XYZ file of C-alpha atoms in Angstrom:
129
model
C 12.193 -30.750 3.519
C 9.075 -29.750 1.540
C 9.255 -26.968 -1.020
C 6.613 -24.847 -2.697
C 6.144 -24.440 -6.438
C 8.764 -21.682 -6.656
C 11.356 -23.963 -5.079
C 11.665 -21.884 -1.906
C 11.837 -23.979 1.281
C 8.721 -23.667 3.442
C 10.583 -21.749 6.128
C 11.138 -18.811 3.733
C 8.974 -16.408 1.746
C 9.947 -15.441 -1.791
C 11.145 -11.822 -1.901
C 12.409 -9.242 -4.367
C 14.459 -6.312 -3.116
C 14.768 -2.974 -4.923
C 18.186 -1.397 -4.307
C 20.217 1.603 -5.386
C 23.453 1.070 -7.293
C 26.016 3.526 -8.726
C 24.754 6.968 -9.720
C 21.545 6.328 -7.736
C 20.253 3.927 -10.377
C 17.766 1.258 -9.284
C 18.018 -2.492 -9.740
C 16.609 -5.568 -8.010
C 17.674 -8.806 -6.383
C 15.649 -12.005 -6.156
C 15.774 -14.010 -2.957
C 13.868 -14.827 0.195
C 13.221 -13.824 3.786
C 12.852 -16.222 6.723
C 9.394 -16.782 8.164
C 8.736 -16.193 11.869
C 11.455 -13.541 11.879
C 10.686 -10.594 14.159
C 10.900 -7.358 12.158
C 11.713 -4.209 14.092
C 8.897 -1.951 12.842
C 6.629 0.444 14.718
C 3.592 0.571 12.443
C 2.044 -0.494 9.154
C -0.632 0.875 6.867
C -2.767 -0.361 3.983
C -3.346 1.268 0.626
C -5.566 0.582 -2.366
C -5.098 3.720 -4.494
C -3.368 3.011 -7.806
C -3.744 6.350 -9.568
C -1.000 8.293 -7.790
C 2.258 6.683 -8.975
C 1.393 4.055 -11.567
C 3.874 4.316 -14.484
C 5.639 7.335 -12.889
C 9.334 6.850 -11.919
C 9.829 7.288 -8.183
C 12.135 6.101 -5.382
C 10.735 4.460 -2.278
C 9.843 7.116 0.307
C 11.522 4.988 2.996
C 12.889 1.464 3.443
C 9.845 -0.765 3.719
C 8.248 -4.104 3.111
C 5.372 -4.016 0.628
C 3.003 -6.957 1.042
C 0.626 -7.403 -1.899
C -2.759 -8.783 -0.892
C -4.453 -8.407 -4.269
C -3.148 -7.529 -7.705
C -0.388 -8.415 -10.142
C 2.161 -5.755 -11.091
C 5.156 -5.363 -13.341
C 7.982 -3.304 -11.843
C 10.637 -1.741 -14.066
C 14.054 -0.561 -12.850
C 16.624 1.856 -14.354
C 18.092 -0.679 -16.795
C 14.665 -1.503 -18.214
C 14.645 -4.934 -16.556
C 11.312 -5.997 -15.102
C 9.878 -8.359 -12.512
C 6.396 -9.350 -11.389
C 4.967 -8.834 -7.895
C 1.817 -10.649 -6.807
C 0.460 -12.135 -3.578
C 3.027 -14.511 -2.120
C 6.045 -12.400 -3.095
C 7.323 -9.822 -0.603
C 8.713 -6.610 -2.090
C 11.443 -4.911 -0.071
C 11.634 -1.308 -1.250
C 15.156 -0.140 -0.520
C 15.706 2.198 -3.504
C 15.350 5.465 -1.638
C 17.452 7.673 -3.956
C 17.525 8.639 -7.619
C 14.760 8.050 -10.151
C 13.723 4.785 -8.518
C 11.344 2.410 -10.242
C 8.019 2.306 -12.032
C 5.150 -0.130 -11.717
C 2.009 -0.942 -13.628
C -0.886 -3.272 -12.994
C -0.825 -6.159 -15.472
C -3.885 -8.118 -14.362
C -7.102 -6.394 -13.333
C -7.198 -2.853 -11.988
C -6.594 -3.242 -8.245
C -3.561 -3.297 -5.987
C -4.263 -3.881 -2.315
C -1.123 -3.775 -0.217
C 0.279 -3.305 3.233
C 3.372 -1.206 3.888
C 5.620 -2.031 6.829
C 8.221 0.745 7.190
C 11.536 -0.469 8.558
C 13.101 1.399 11.451
C 16.409 3.117 10.688
C 19.288 0.637 10.632
C 16.978 -2.390 10.872
C 18.052 -5.525 9.026
C 15.606 -6.448 6.240
C 16.610 -10.159 6.564
C 16.800 -10.526 2.779
C 18.834 -13.486 1.511
C 19.764 -13.263 -2.181
C 19.424 -16.392 -4.315
């Protein structure tokens, strides 16, 4: 089986999932999602604005996939731990309570992304490493 540079088999995409833990704190898990997996979603939308929430703590407004098309960002969770999101890494925003997370652009000044809201009760197909 071939693997990409990150060591993820070709039938998976690298993913990071934001989640709530005790006291509505936010943390993250690193893992993957299978390719060619049907996701039960009704719509998606694109966004390019970066002024609204950059560096401001916030929870996800809903469970959703966030697909970065352009940009490199550092996300920070409640503990102060950070991770990087860039094209090729799927973010699953599942931290819908509490203070949530912050993000900031670390390379350039653009973040083009697509949001795919997940229907209530839909599996996000995330597999933790």
